[in-house]
Amino acid sequence: GALTRGAGYGGYGANYTTLSGQIYGSATMPLDPGSGGGGGNGDGWAGGSGGGLVRLEVSRRLTLEGIIRATGLSGPGNWCGGGSGGAITIRCSTLQGNNGVLSAAGGGVNIQGGAGGGGRIAVWYLYDLSSGLPANAAAGTGQSGSSTAGTVFFGLAVAPGTIFVVR
C-alpha cells in the first residue's frame, strides 16, 4: 500500500482522513488474501500485513465451535497503515455449531495512519443447524481516518445433481 494508507479488500482502507485502499475480489466466493498497509513516513516501519485466506470445502458436516480468523494486522509504528482483512470461504453440506465465530476484520493503526478495510466472508451450505454463526468483517480502527467494513455472505448451496435450465 502507499505511504500511511490502510489497505482495502472487502471494504475501503483509510488514508489519514479520507478513503484510499480500493475494494476488489468477489463477495460471494472470495479467494484473495488481504493486502498490506502502507509504511510509515520515513521511520522504517512497514504497514500491517493483510489477513490470509481460509478456504474450507467440507463434503458433509462442518461443526464450528471455535474461531476462524483472517484478520489484518495493525500498523506497528507511527503513520503506518493497517492491513485489510483477508477472506474466509466455506462450502459444506451441513453447517453446525453453537459457539463458532468467523472474523476477517481490518487492522487498526497506532498513531496517524489509515486503518485497513474489512475483508470478505462467504459461507455456502445446504442445511443450517447452527445457532446463528457470528461473522465479522469490521473495518480497522484508529485515531484518524475511517475505513469501511467488508462483506459477509451466507448462501444456500445447490444440491449435487441439480440441473438448471436457462432459456
mmCIF file with all atom_site columns, N, CA and C in Angstrom, residues 7 12-14 71-74 82-85 104-109 114-119 137-150:
data_model
loop_
_atom_site.group_PDB
_atom_site.id
_atom_site.type_symbol
_atom_site.label_atom_id
_atom_site.label_alt_id
_atom_site.label_comp_id
_atom_site.label_asym_id
_atom_site.label_entity_id
_atom_site.label_seq_id
_atom_site.pdbx_PDB_ins_code
_atom_site.Cartn_x
_atom_site.Cartn_y
_atom_site.Cartn_z
_atom_site.occupancy
_atom_site.B_iso_or_equiv
_atom_site.pdbx_formal_charge
_atom_site.auth_seq_id
_atom_site.auth_comp_id
_atom_site.auth_asym_id
_atom_site.auth_atom_id
_atom_site.pdbx_PDB_model_num
ATOM 1   N N  . ALA A 1 7   ? -4.968  -0.573  3.882  1.00 0.00 ? 7   ALA A N  1
ATOM 2   C CA . ALA A 1 7   ? -5.267  -1.370  2.699  1.00 0.00 ? 7   ALA A CA 1
ATOM 3   C C  . ALA A 1 7   ? -6.761  -1.641  2.573  1.00 0.00 ? 7   ALA A C  1
ATOM 4   N N  . TYR A 1 12  ? -13.145 -0.329  1.953  1.00 0.00 ? 12  TYR A N  1
ATOM 5   C CA . TYR A 1 12  ? -12.086 0.628   1.637  1.00 0.00 ? 12  TYR A CA 1
ATOM 6   C C  . TYR A 1 12  ? -11.146 0.816   2.832  1.00 0.00 ? 12  TYR A C  1
ATOM 7   N N  . GLY A 1 13  ? -9.863  0.970   2.550  1.00 0.00 ? 13  GLY A N  1
ATOM 8   C CA . GLY A 1 13  ? -8.904  1.374   3.568  1.00 0.00 ? 13  GLY A CA 1
ATOM 9   C C  . GLY A 1 13  ? -8.956  2.881   3.729  1.00 0.00 ? 13  GLY A C  1
ATOM 10  N N  . ALA A 1 14  ? -8.330  3.381   4.791  1.00 0.00 ? 14  ALA A N  1
ATOM 11  C CA . ALA A 1 14  ? -8.334  4.820   5.058  1.00 0.00 ? 14  ALA A CA 1
ATOM 12  C C  . ALA A 1 14  ? -6.947  5.410   4.816  1.00 0.00 ? 14  ALA A C  1
ATOM 13  N N  . THR A 1 71  ? -7.649  -12.075 9.908  1.00 0.00 ? 71  THR A N  1
ATOM 14  C CA . THR A 1 71  ? -7.684  -10.684 10.342 1.00 0.00 ? 71  THR A CA 1
ATOM 15  C C  . THR A 1 71  ? -6.427  -9.930  9.907  1.00 0.00 ? 71  THR A C  1
ATOM 16  N N  . GLY A 1 72  ? -6.609  -8.695  9.419  1.00 0.00 ? 72  GLY A N  1
ATOM 17  C CA . GLY A 1 72  ? -5.471  -7.842  9.088  1.00 0.00 ? 72  GLY A CA 1
ATOM 18  C C  . GLY A 1 72  ? -4.779  -7.367  10.357 1.00 0.00 ? 72  GLY A C  1
ATOM 19  N N  . LEU A 1 73  ? -3.476  -7.088  10.243 1.00 0.00 ? 73  LEU A N  1
ATOM 20  C CA . LEU A 1 73  ? -2.707  -6.628  11.404 1.00 0.00 ? 73  LEU A CA 1
ATOM 21  C C  . LEU A 1 73  ? -2.612  -5.110  11.415 1.00 0.00 ? 73  LEU A C  1
ATOM 22  N N  . SER A 1 74  ? -2.478  -4.576  12.606 1.00 0.00 ? 74  SER A N  1
ATOM 23  C CA . SER A 1 74  ? -2.314  -3.131  12.766 1.00 0.00 ? 74  SER A CA 1
ATOM 24  C C  . SER A 1 74  ? -0.932  -2.702  12.313 1.00 0.00 ? 74  SER A C  1
ATOM 25  N N  . GLY A 1 82  ? -2.915  0.160   8.396  1.00 0.00 ? 82  GLY A N  1
ATOM 26  C CA . GLY A 1 82  ? -3.333  -1.186  8.785  1.00 0.00 ? 82  GLY A CA 1
ATOM 27  C C  . GLY A 1 82  ? -3.592  -2.059  7.571  1.00 0.00 ? 82  GLY A C  1
ATOM 28  N N  . GLY A 1 83  ? -3.354  -3.357  7.711  1.00 0.00 ? 83  GLY A N  1
ATOM 29  C CA . GLY A 1 83  ? -3.646  -4.307  6.643  1.00 0.00 ? 83  GLY A CA 1
ATOM 30  C C  . GLY A 1 83  ? -5.135  -4.589  6.556  1.00 0.00 ? 83  GLY A C  1
ATOM 31  N N  . SER A 1 84  ? -5.599  -4.926  5.369  1.00 0.00 ? 84  SER A N  1
ATOM 32  C CA . SER A 1 84  ? -7.025  -5.259  5.227  1.00 0.00 ? 84  SER A CA 1
ATOM 33  C C  . SER A 1 84  ? -7.291  -6.651  5.777  1.00 0.00 ? 84  SER A C  1
ATOM 34  N N  . GLY A 1 85  ? -8.559  -6.887  6.125  1.00 0.00 ? 85  GLY A N  1
ATOM 35  C CA . GLY A 1 85  ? -8.951  -8.240  6.495  1.00 0.00 ? 85  GLY A CA 1
ATOM 36  C C  . GLY A 1 85  ? -8.791  -9.153  5.299  1.00 0.00 ? 85  GLY A C  1
ATOM 37  N N  . ALA A 1 104 ? -12.852 -11.573 9.750  1.00 0.00 ? 104 ALA A N  1
ATOM 38  C CA . ALA A 1 104 ? -11.959 -11.072 8.700  1.00 0.00 ? 104 ALA A CA 1
ATOM 39  C C  . ALA A 1 104 ? -11.892 -9.548  8.820  1.00 0.00 ? 104 ALA A C  1
ATOM 40  N N  . ALA A 1 105 ? -11.641 -9.072  10.034 1.00 0.00 ? 105 ALA A N  1
ATOM 41  C CA . ALA A 1 105 ? -11.611 -7.634  10.309 1.00 0.00 ? 105 ALA A CA 1
ATOM 42  C C  . ALA A 1 105 ? -10.317 -6.997  9.794  1.00 0.00 ? 105 ALA A C  1
ATOM 43  N N  . GLY A 1 106 ? -10.390 -5.704  9.502  1.00 0.00 ? 106 GLY A N  1
ATOM 44  C CA . GLY A 1 106 ? -9.218  -4.946  9.078  1.00 0.00 ? 106 GLY A CA 1
ATOM 45  C C  . GLY A 1 106 ? -8.336  -4.576  10.265 1.00 0.00 ? 106 GLY A C  1
ATOM 46  N N  . GLY A 1 107 ? -7.068  -4.298  9.986  1.00 0.00 ? 107 GLY A N  1
ATOM 47  C CA . GLY A 1 107 ? -6.115  -3.906  11.025 1.00 0.00 ? 107 GLY A CA 1
ATOM 48  C C  . GLY A 1 107 ? -6.226  -2.432  11.372 1.00 0.00 ? 107 GLY A C  1
ATOM 49  N N  . GLY A 1 108 ? -5.946  -2.114  12.608 1.00 0.00 ? 108 GLY A N  1
ATOM 50  C CA . GLY A 1 108 ? -6.001  -0.733  13.074 1.00 0.00 ? 108 GLY A CA 1
ATOM 51  C C  . GLY A 1 108 ? -4.681  0.001   12.889 1.00 0.00 ? 108 GLY A C  1
ATOM 52  N N  . VAL A 1 109 ? -4.551  1.124   13.555 1.00 0.00 ? 109 VAL A N  1
ATOM 53  C CA . VAL A 1 109 ? -3.334  1.925   13.480 1.00 0.00 ? 109 VAL A CA 1
ATOM 54  C C  . VAL A 1 109 ? -2.942  2.400   14.874 1.00 0.00 ? 109 VAL A C  1
ATOM 55  N N  . GLY A 1 114 ? -3.702  5.275   8.381  1.00 0.00 ? 114 GLY A N  1
ATOM 56  C CA . GLY A 1 114 ? -5.047  4.884   7.957  1.00 0.00 ? 114 GLY A CA 1
ATOM 57  C C  . GLY A 1 114 ? -5.328  3.433   8.311  1.00 0.00 ? 114 GLY A C  1
ATOM 58  N N  . ALA A 1 115 ? -6.517  3.145   8.788  1.00 0.00 ? 115 ALA A N  1
ATOM 59  C CA . ALA A 1 115 ? -6.897  1.781   9.163  1.00 0.00 ? 115 ALA A CA 1
ATOM 60  C C  . ALA A 1 115 ? -7.215  0.952   7.923  1.00 0.00 ? 115 ALA A C  1
ATOM 61  N N  . GLY A 1 116 ? -7.068  -0.359  8.050  1.00 0.00 ? 116 GLY A N  1
ATOM 62  C CA . GLY A 1 116 ? -7.366  -1.279  6.959  1.00 0.00 ? 116 GLY A CA 1
ATOM 63  C C  . GLY A 1 116 ? -8.856  -1.559  6.851  1.00 0.00 ? 116 GLY A C  1
ATOM 64  N N  . GLY A 1 117 ? -9.327  -1.784  5.638  1.00 0.00 ? 117 GLY A N  1
ATOM 65  C CA . GLY A 1 117 ? -10.721 -2.133  5.409  1.00 0.00 ? 117 GLY A CA 1
ATOM 66  C C  . GLY A 1 117 ? -10.994 -3.574  5.810  1.00 0.00 ? 117 GLY A C  1
ATOM 67  N N  . GLY A 1 118 ? -12.262 -3.882  6.031  1.00 0.00 ? 118 GLY A N  1
ATOM 68  C CA . GLY A 1 118 ? -12.649 -5.243  6.364  1.00 0.00 ? 118 GLY A CA 1
ATOM 69  C C  . GLY A 1 118 ? -12.451 -6.188  5.191  1.00 0.00 ? 118 GLY A C  1
ATOM 70  N N  . GLY A 1 119 ? -12.368 -7.468  5.484  1.00 0.00 ? 119 GLY A N  1
ATOM 71  C CA . GLY A 1 119 ? -12.182 -8.488  4.455  1.00 0.00 ? 119 GLY A CA 1
ATOM 72  C C  . GLY A 1 119 ? -13.496 -9.006  3.905  1.00 0.00 ? 119 GLY A C  1
ATOM 73  N N  . ALA A 1 137 ? -16.619 -8.795  9.543  1.00 0.00 ? 137 ALA A N  1
ATOM 74  C CA . ALA A 1 137 ? -15.687 -8.246  8.559  1.00 0.00 ? 137 ALA A CA 1
ATOM 75  C C  . ALA A 1 137 ? -15.573 -6.742  8.813  1.00 0.00 ? 137 ALA A C  1
ATOM 76  N N  . ALA A 1 138 ? -15.371 -6.394  10.075 1.00 0.00 ? 138 ALA A N  1
ATOM 77  C CA . ALA A 1 138 ? -15.378 -4.991  10.504 1.00 0.00 ? 138 ALA A CA 1
ATOM 78  C C  . ALA A 1 138 ? -14.176 -4.221  9.966  1.00 0.00 ? 138 ALA A C  1
ATOM 79  N N  . ALA A 1 139 ? -14.354 -2.911  9.869  1.00 0.00 ? 139 ALA A N  1
ATOM 80  C CA . ALA A 1 139 ? -13.261 -2.010  9.495  1.00 0.00 ? 139 ALA A CA 1
ATOM 81  C C  . ALA A 1 139 ? -12.262 -1.926  10.641 1.00 0.00 ? 139 ALA A C  1
ATOM 82  N N  . GLY A 1 140 ? -11.007 -1.659  10.300 1.00 0.00 ? 140 GLY A N  1
ATOM 83  C CA . GLY A 1 140 ? -9.999  -1.411  11.326 1.00 0.00 ? 140 GLY A CA 1
ATOM 84  C C  . GLY A 1 140 ? -10.279 -0.087  12.031 1.00 0.00 ? 140 GLY A C  1
ATOM 85  N N  . THR A 1 141 ? -9.696  0.088   13.198 1.00 0.00 ? 141 THR A N  1
ATOM 86  C CA . THR A 1 141 ? -9.922  1.315   13.958 1.00 0.00 ? 141 THR A CA 1
ATOM 87  C C  . THR A 1 141 ? -8.611  2.037   14.214 1.00 0.00 ? 141 THR A C  1
ATOM 88  N N  . GLY A 1 142 ? -8.714  3.328   14.443 1.00 0.00 ? 142 GLY A N  1
ATOM 89  C CA . GLY A 1 142 ? -7.539  4.134   14.730 1.00 0.00 ? 142 GLY A CA 1
ATOM 90  C C  . GLY A 1 142 ? -7.918  5.546   15.093 1.00 0.00 ? 142 GLY A C  1
ATOM 91  N N  . GLN A 1 143 ? -6.903  6.364   15.323 1.00 0.00 ? 143 GLN A N  1
ATOM 92  C CA . GLN A 1 143 ? -7.129  7.743   15.747 1.00 0.00 ? 143 GLN A CA 1
ATOM 93  C C  . GLN A 1 143 ? -7.624  8.627   14.623 1.00 0.00 ? 143 GLN A C  1
ATOM 94  N N  . SER A 1 144 ? -7.291  8.284   13.400 1.00 0.00 ? 144 SER A N  1
ATOM 95  C CA . SER A 1 144 ? -7.688  9.140   12.281 1.00 0.00 ? 144 SER A CA 1
ATOM 96  C C  . SER A 1 144 ? -8.009  8.288   11.070 1.00 0.00 ? 144 SER A C  1
ATOM 97  N N  . GLY A 1 145 ? -8.884  8.767   10.236 1.00 0.00 ? 145 GLY A N  1
ATOM 98  C CA . GLY A 1 145 ? -9.228  8.065   9.011  1.00 0.00 ? 145 GLY A CA 1
ATOM 99  C C  . GLY A 1 145 ? -10.085 6.853   9.264  1.00 0.00 ? 145 GLY A C  1
ATOM 100 N N  . SER A 1 146 ? -11.281 6.847   8.761  1.00 0.00 ? 146 SER A N  1
ATOM 101 C CA . SER A 1 146 ? -12.195 5.730   8.948  1.00 0.00 ? 146 SER A CA 1
ATOM 102 C C  . SER A 1 146 ? -12.234 4.865   7.708  1.00 0.00 ? 146 SER A C  1
ATOM 103 N N  . SER A 1 147 ? -11.856 3.615   7.858  1.00 0.00 ? 147 SER A N  1
ATOM 104 C CA . SER A 1 147 ? -12.003 2.664   6.762  1.00 0.00 ? 147 SER A CA 1
ATOM 105 C C  . SER A 1 147 ? -13.437 2.127   6.804  1.00 0.00 ? 147 SER A C  1
ATOM 106 N N  . THR A 1 148 ? -13.791 1.239   5.883  1.00 0.00 ? 148 THR A N  1
ATOM 107 C CA . THR A 1 148 ? -15.152 0.711   5.857  1.00 0.00 ? 148 THR A CA 1
ATOM 108 C C  . THR A 1 148 ? -15.156 -0.803  6.067  1.00 0.00 ? 148 THR A C  1
ATOM 109 N N  . ALA A 1 149 ? -16.302 -1.312  6.489  1.00 0.00 ? 149 ALA A N  1
ATOM 110 C CA . ALA A 1 149 ? -16.456 -2.746  6.727  1.00 0.00 ? 149 ALA A CA 1
ATOM 111 C C  . ALA A 1 149 ? -16.414 -3.514  5.414  1.00 0.00 ? 149 ALA A C  1
ATOM 112 N N  . GLY A 1 150 ? -16.052 -4.778  5.513  1.00 0.00 ? 150 GLY A N  1
ATOM 113 C CA . GLY A 1 150 ? -16.043 -5.663  4.355  1.00 0.00 ? 150 GLY A CA 1
ATOM 114 C C  . GLY A 1 150 ? -17.402 -6.308  4.142  1.00 0.00 ? 150 GLY A C  1
#
